[in-house]
XYZ file of C-alpha atoms in Angstrom:
467
model
C -21.979 38.860 128.006
C -19.853 35.770 127.310
C -22.922 33.831 126.249
C -23.893 36.569 123.753
C -20.402 36.583 122.245
C -20.473 32.830 121.836
C -23.851 33.012 120.106
C -22.586 35.672 117.654
C -19.515 33.650 116.747
C -21.651 30.599 116.198
C -23.976 32.522 113.830
C -21.044 33.871 111.865
C -19.590 30.404 111.555
C -22.875 29.018 110.316
C -23.090 31.860 107.795
C -19.575 31.136 106.538
C -20.423 27.474 106.223
C -23.586 28.158 104.186
C -21.976 30.683 101.839
C -20.613 34.171 101.472
C -22.738 37.273 101.214
C -21.893 39.730 98.411
C -23.949 42.775 97.601
C -27.006 41.606 99.471
C -27.018 38.245 97.652
C -25.737 35.027 99.102
C -23.337 33.304 96.722
C -22.851 29.624 97.105
C -19.253 28.415 97.008
C -20.258 25.936 94.287
C -21.708 28.655 91.969
C -19.845 28.898 88.591
C -17.198 31.571 88.233
C -18.983 33.111 85.230
C -22.081 33.829 87.303
C -20.112 35.187 90.218
C -18.077 37.411 87.880
C -21.147 38.680 86.020
C -22.851 39.573 89.286
C -19.666 41.172 90.536
C -19.408 43.407 87.475
C -23.057 44.351 87.005
C -24.277 44.566 90.594
C -23.561 48.298 90.941
C -22.922 49.142 87.254
C -24.591 52.240 85.824
C -24.823 52.164 82.049
C -26.234 55.665 81.760
C -22.887 57.408 82.243
C -19.605 57.242 80.397
C -17.435 54.553 82.095
C -14.543 56.683 83.391
C -13.581 57.492 86.971
C -12.259 60.927 86.023
C -14.622 62.855 83.748
C -11.634 64.505 82.076
C -10.508 61.120 80.732
C -11.339 60.572 77.054
C -12.864 57.287 75.987
C -10.955 56.069 72.935
C -13.034 53.850 70.633
C -11.104 51.827 68.045
C -13.015 50.869 64.883
C -12.540 48.184 62.273
C -14.455 47.272 59.144
C -14.450 44.330 56.745
C -16.655 44.196 53.661
C -18.488 40.903 53.318
C -20.646 41.497 50.225
C -21.930 44.154 47.832
C -25.662 43.477 47.801
C -26.935 46.091 45.351
C -26.084 49.374 43.663
C -29.095 51.553 42.855
C -27.876 54.108 40.328
C -31.227 55.835 40.004
C -31.662 56.511 43.743
C -27.892 56.777 44.412
C -27.989 54.111 47.149
C -25.361 51.477 47.927
C -26.308 48.390 49.952
C -23.404 46.512 51.544
C -22.996 43.839 54.181
C -20.071 44.566 56.513
C -18.474 43.110 59.606
C -18.099 45.984 62.045
C -16.001 45.920 65.240
C -15.666 48.366 68.133
C -13.136 48.348 70.950
C -12.982 50.595 74.021
C -11.953 50.467 77.689
C -14.555 50.437 80.473
C -12.943 51.362 83.784
C -15.796 49.798 85.772
C -15.504 46.374 84.154
C -12.133 45.304 85.595
C -11.401 42.385 87.924
C -8.647 40.203 89.273
C -8.685 36.839 87.491
C -7.212 35.133 90.574
C -10.497 35.690 92.462
C -12.583 34.083 89.695
C -10.804 30.879 88.733
C -8.331 32.745 86.491
C -11.174 33.865 84.233
C -9.844 36.608 81.921
C -12.755 37.135 79.521
C -16.525 37.119 79.772
C -19.472 37.891 77.542
C -22.045 40.320 78.889
C -25.407 41.518 77.539
C -24.977 44.599 75.424
C -28.084 46.153 77.005
C -26.464 46.010 80.457
C -23.379 48.132 79.781
C -22.507 51.495 78.286
C -22.070 51.491 74.488
C -20.820 54.484 72.460
C -23.374 56.225 70.246
C -21.453 55.781 66.994
C -23.525 55.952 63.827
C -22.935 56.053 60.075
C -23.677 59.471 58.626
C -24.654 58.114 55.205
C -27.473 55.904 56.543
C -30.646 56.229 54.446
C -32.565 53.195 55.712
C -32.408 50.579 58.442
C -31.006 47.377 57.010
C -31.903 43.823 57.951
C -29.026 43.232 60.319
C -28.972 40.349 62.803
C -29.122 41.282 66.474
C -26.010 40.334 68.469
C -26.994 40.493 72.164
C -23.528 40.115 73.759
C -20.132 41.812 73.921
C -16.779 40.474 75.074
C -15.106 42.023 78.132
C -11.548 41.268 79.299
C -10.233 41.600 82.854
C -8.455 44.847 81.874
C -11.814 46.437 81.067
C -11.429 46.164 77.295
C -14.800 45.770 75.590
C -15.141 44.275 72.084
C -18.396 44.776 70.245
C -18.499 42.689 67.051
C -21.563 42.678 64.821
C -22.526 42.279 61.142
C -24.505 45.144 59.610
C -26.452 45.486 56.389
C -25.737 49.077 55.442
C -27.930 51.097 53.061
C -26.054 54.323 52.491
C -26.248 57.281 50.149
C -23.433 57.358 47.621
C -22.629 59.672 44.731
C -22.442 57.135 41.912
C -20.681 58.113 38.700
C -22.073 56.014 35.837
C -20.403 57.878 32.972
C -17.935 55.017 32.412
C -20.584 52.268 32.592
C -19.985 49.291 32.317
C -16.304 49.925 33.117
C -17.088 52.158 36.093
C -15.339 52.272 39.455
C -17.365 53.566 42.411
C -16.002 55.129 45.586
C -18.523 55.179 48.425
C -17.773 56.367 51.943
C -18.936 55.099 55.346
C -18.438 57.802 57.987
C -18.495 56.673 61.614
C -18.881 59.376 64.234
C -20.428 59.968 67.639
C -23.735 61.721 67.207
C -23.611 63.479 70.597
C -20.202 63.320 72.283
C -17.458 65.660 71.203
C -13.837 64.674 70.852
C -12.977 65.391 74.500
C -15.420 62.665 75.540
C -15.151 60.124 72.719
C -12.248 59.918 70.326
C -11.999 57.523 67.402
C -9.068 55.554 66.067
C -8.357 52.622 63.767
C -8.183 49.160 65.323
C -5.736 47.747 62.762
C -3.090 49.273 60.539
C -4.454 51.122 57.463
C -2.547 48.783 55.124
C -4.226 45.745 56.679
C -7.665 47.312 56.319
C -7.014 48.443 52.761
C -6.292 45.072 51.186
C -8.319 42.816 53.476
C -10.595 40.740 51.236
C -10.535 37.618 53.365
C -14.306 37.554 53.999
C -15.505 39.212 50.803
C -17.923 37.247 48.613
C -16.237 37.575 45.206
C -18.899 36.050 42.944
C -21.229 38.969 42.261
C -21.333 41.785 39.765
C -19.006 43.998 41.793
C -15.390 43.455 42.729
C -13.856 44.961 45.865
C -10.636 46.797 45.062
C -9.666 48.193 48.454
C -10.949 49.991 51.551
C -9.277 53.269 52.484
C -9.497 54.787 55.962
C -9.043 58.341 57.176
C -9.473 60.103 60.508
C -10.753 63.645 60.605
C -11.656 66.140 63.303
C -14.394 68.594 62.410
C -16.638 71.170 64.031
C -20.059 72.553 63.149
C -20.529 76.343 63.303
C -17.600 76.954 65.641
C -18.939 74.503 68.199
C -17.042 71.706 69.897
C -14.968 69.442 67.722
C -16.081 65.940 66.822
C -14.078 62.948 65.693
C -14.983 60.892 62.677
C -13.509 57.827 61.008
C -14.227 57.571 57.294
C -13.900 54.343 55.304
C -13.850 54.570 51.494
C -15.155 51.388 49.870
C -13.814 51.281 46.299
C -15.571 48.771 44.044
C -15.404 47.969 40.331
C -18.082 46.513 38.085
C -17.389 43.343 36.146
C -18.193 44.324 32.524
C -18.314 40.892 30.857
C -22.111 40.544 30.946
C -22.711 44.021 29.545
C -20.019 43.569 26.914
C -21.659 40.402 25.613
C -25.261 41.613 25.822
C -24.839 45.281 24.820
C -21.597 46.053 23.002
C -21.132 42.979 20.810
C -24.620 43.063 19.184
C -24.169 46.751 18.420
C -20.721 46.109 16.935
C -22.100 43.286 14.784
C -24.843 45.509 13.386
C -22.322 48.237 12.572
C -20.084 45.704 10.800
C -23.043 44.542 8.708
C -23.776 48.157 7.820
C -20.197 48.556 6.549
C -20.436 45.298 4.589
C -23.656 46.587 2.989
C -21.614 49.153 1.061
C -20.301 46.334 -1.133
C -23.744 45.801 -2.616
C -24.048 47.328 -6.126
C -25.384 50.858 -5.803
C -27.494 50.594 -8.991
C -29.539 47.772 -7.438
C -32.319 48.549 -5.000
C -31.191 45.937 -2.480
C -28.797 48.235 -0.646
C -31.528 50.656 0.450
C -33.799 47.899 1.744
C -30.863 46.222 3.487
C -29.859 49.382 5.349
C -33.456 50.169 6.284
C -33.711 46.679 7.783
C -30.515 47.290 9.774
C -31.857 50.604 11.059
C -35.122 49.009 12.197
C -33.216 46.152 13.856
C -31.006 48.593 15.732
C -34.071 50.519 16.910
C -35.567 47.311 18.326
C -32.228 46.518 19.968
C -32.186 49.916 21.716
C -35.709 49.379 23.014
C -34.693 46.014 24.476
C -31.531 47.275 26.200
C -33.059 50.519 27.496
C -34.014 48.821 30.773
C -30.480 47.503 31.259
C -28.778 50.895 31.112
C -28.558 52.769 34.432
C -30.675 55.894 34.565
C -29.915 58.951 36.658
C -31.014 62.544 36.636
C -27.405 63.722 36.842
C -25.931 62.473 33.583
C -25.937 59.904 30.801
C -23.485 57.014 30.621
C -21.023 56.980 27.767
C -22.477 53.759 26.413
C -25.784 55.570 25.888
C -23.978 58.202 23.848
C -22.282 55.366 21.972
C -25.654 53.863 21.007
C -26.994 57.238 19.889
C -23.914 57.861 17.726
C -24.220 54.386 16.199
C -27.841 55.135 15.359
C -26.773 58.437 13.791
C -24.119 56.627 11.738
C -26.739 54.185 10.445
C -28.962 57.099 9.452
C -26.037 58.797 7.693
C -25.242 55.554 5.893
C -28.849 55.226 4.722
C -28.882 58.843 3.566
C -25.664 58.321 1.608
C -27.127 55.214 -0.031
C -30.274 57.068 -1.065
C -28.131 59.837 -2.592
C -26.013 57.390 -4.567
C -29.051 55.477 -5.829
C -30.593 58.769 -6.919
C -27.470 59.672 -8.902
C -27.137 56.234 -10.467
C -30.777 56.021 -11.510
C -30.903 59.408 -13.256
C -34.044 59.739 -15.337
C -34.185 60.843 -18.940
C -34.073 64.444 -20.083
C -31.450 65.269 -17.475
C -28.524 67.599 -18.249
C -24.994 66.397 -18.610
C -22.703 66.204 -15.605
C -21.194 69.646 -14.941
C -17.583 70.038 -15.918
C -16.441 70.902 -12.367
C -18.045 67.707 -11.092
C -16.213 65.713 -13.750
C -12.967 67.438 -12.877
C -13.322 66.794 -9.140
C -14.768 63.295 -9.132
C -13.692 61.665 -12.385
C -10.163 63.075 -12.392
C -9.011 64.314 -8.975
C -11.007 61.892 -6.822
C -9.952 58.855 -8.842
C -6.308 59.759 -8.274
C -6.905 60.418 -4.582
C -8.823 57.162 -4.109
C -6.307 55.172 -6.192
C -8.963 53.878 -8.573
C -7.190 51.862 -11.247
C -9.657 52.436 -14.130
C -9.681 56.221 -13.860
C -8.761 56.504 -17.566
C -12.057 54.852 -18.344
C -13.844 57.499 -16.285
C -11.980 60.415 -17.869
C -12.643 59.107 -21.399
C -16.237 58.161 -20.845
C -17.748 60.118 -23.698
C -15.336 59.174 -26.491
C -17.613 56.551 -28.136
C -20.560 58.892 -28.244
C -18.478 61.688 -29.753
C -17.164 59.360 -32.430
C -20.671 58.165 -33.169
C -21.963 61.701 -33.543
C -19.073 62.569 -35.844
C -19.858 59.557 -38.044
C -23.473 60.555 -38.181
C -22.516 64.104 -39.161
C -20.122 62.852 -41.855
C -22.814 60.599 -43.168
C -25.200 63.514 -43.168
C -22.818 65.767 -45.006
C -22.009 63.027 -47.467
C -25.639 62.443 -48.129
C -26.325 66.089 -48.611
C -23.393 66.467 -51.029
C -24.506 63.510 -53.011
C -27.983 64.946 -53.313
C -26.629 68.265 -54.545
C -24.387 66.650 -57.189
C -27.075 64.403 -58.483
C -29.967 66.796 -58.180
C -29.751 67.553 -61.818
C -29.673 63.910 -62.767
C -32.486 62.981 -60.460
C -34.758 65.938 -61.013
C -37.382 63.582 -62.130
C -37.484 61.975 -58.680
C -37.947 65.171 -56.698
C -41.610 65.097 -57.162
C -41.908 61.562 -56.014
C -43.876 61.460 -52.745
C -42.649 58.000 -51.893
C -39.006 59.050 -51.951
C -39.724 62.077 -49.776
C -41.499 59.874 -47.240
C -38.514 57.544 -47.118
C -36.197 60.481 -46.529
C -38.386 61.789 -43.699
C -38.486 58.392 -42.040
C -34.725 58.004 -42.344
C -34.188 61.426 -40.790
C -36.534 60.611 -37.893
C -34.756 57.330 -37.216
C -31.389 59.060 -37.243
C -32.594 61.722 -34.784
C -34.041 59.052 -32.507
C -30.783 57.131 -32.485
C -28.819 60.278 -31.744
C -31.148 61.208 -28.879
C -30.974 57.690 -27.457
C -27.202 57.745 -27.631
C -27.204 61.102 -25.876
C -29.416 59.720 -23.112
C -27.043 56.786 -22.738
C -24.097 59.144 -22.464
C -25.847 61.157 -19.735
C -26.812 58.026 -17.809
C -23.272 56.651 -18.179
C -21.799 59.888 -16.855
C -24.059 59.972 -13.803
C -23.393 56.284 -13.186
C -19.636 56.901 -13.135
C -20.081 59.909 -10.857
C -22.243 57.816 -8.567
C -19.674 55.010 -8.360
C -16.797 57.361 -7.578
C -18.859 59.310 -5.048
C -19.962 56.044 -3.445
C -16.350 54.938 -2.992
C -15.406 58.342 -1.588
C -18.265 58.482 0.920
C -17.728 54.867 1.945
C -14.096 55.493 2.801
C -14.975 58.652 4.714
C -17.676 56.744 6.602
C -15.294 53.876 7.323
C -12.632 56.280 8.611
C -15.189 57.945 10.908
C -16.357 54.593 12.299
C -12.787 53.400 12.876
C -11.770 56.644 14.586
C -14.857 56.514 16.796
C -14.248 52.856 17.722
C -10.558 53.416 18.501
C -11.396 56.425 20.694
C -14.011 54.541 22.692
C -11.831 51.465 23.001
C -8.906 53.533 24.245
C -11.027 55.386 26.797
C -12.597 52.208 28.158
C -9.214 50.468 28.314
C -7.734 53.358 30.276
C -10.672 53.410 32.686
C -10.555 49.648 33.160
C -6.844 49.613 33.946
C -6.987 52.733 36.147
């Protein structure tokens, strides 16, 4: 019996000298603390169950989000692609240890496939992004697990392009547990909301979009009176930089509209104004075809800049129509009636006063020379007739002269021709004056409409940009 006891003690001593046995595996005293700690934590770990000793204990998962880049905004498909840095933090009650037993080691990285990880997803996911795989998580000696990973997120977002290119988009990223209700997994914010809101420390600020802020909100919801679920919603608010679209879209359109206004200073009685405005209209049509691919297209609505282009096209058409009307009035053909009296009263008298035209007396007294000429012709006629009657007795011998009668007929024909030509000139002069006054009136109305339209659009876009 004494010999057996001595043999047992000797075997135990040899075993202690070779190493210590832990969990069926012999650990050498010289093995690194990281390996011993990893084996200590994962030897009997079961990742299939929620890591709490009391099932009534709720696992609180703290979330954090930082936007790294805005990769693309697809207005047609209503999809936002972002690159974010996402962090999770929770407590695992089965991953605790005493640092004094492991060379004062307080933190270790473990494979993410070997431990329990909450099933938190983004509700707005529409496609799996090209995100790098991070195989490890950090675990502290208090059981606190930190899961940090970058994610390329392709999410559905209701994009409002009405204010394009001065639009501000608000897209949400909703994190929630797909299976566990709030009694099992609750969500909270890792940092203070103010720190998350204005954190642009890692954001790439050289693209088309500018990050304004990130809002966060916690909400508890239920589906059809079932158990409640927790969700953490992050609102990513971004703003488009409009400089490129201003230079490539707005300025060329503004230049063409300015040239259309300048075209009104061409003389209306020349045919150059019509050809000039037709050229502008064709140029604007080509411009719209070129920029049609640049404008965002959705089935929901049309951006305001598209309406702006359509209105500018309509204004060019109205300007061309007004020019054709004025040219038609100025180039009145022969055998046309005189200008109606009400038109003279409205345009040559009232409109000249309203438009502050300095030579309105010239317009109101346009027919004075012709009237004087006709009176002189009539006086000459009457004088001639009187002279013929007084001298008819003295010149009775000449009445039968065929040559004198032919001369009188020719003189009468010439006089009638001159009177008719003078009448045609009076009619043309009247329509020319009406055309000039009407051209000035329509030009000022057109200019007022363009200015009012430009001021309205500029005010709206300025308000939206500063909002």
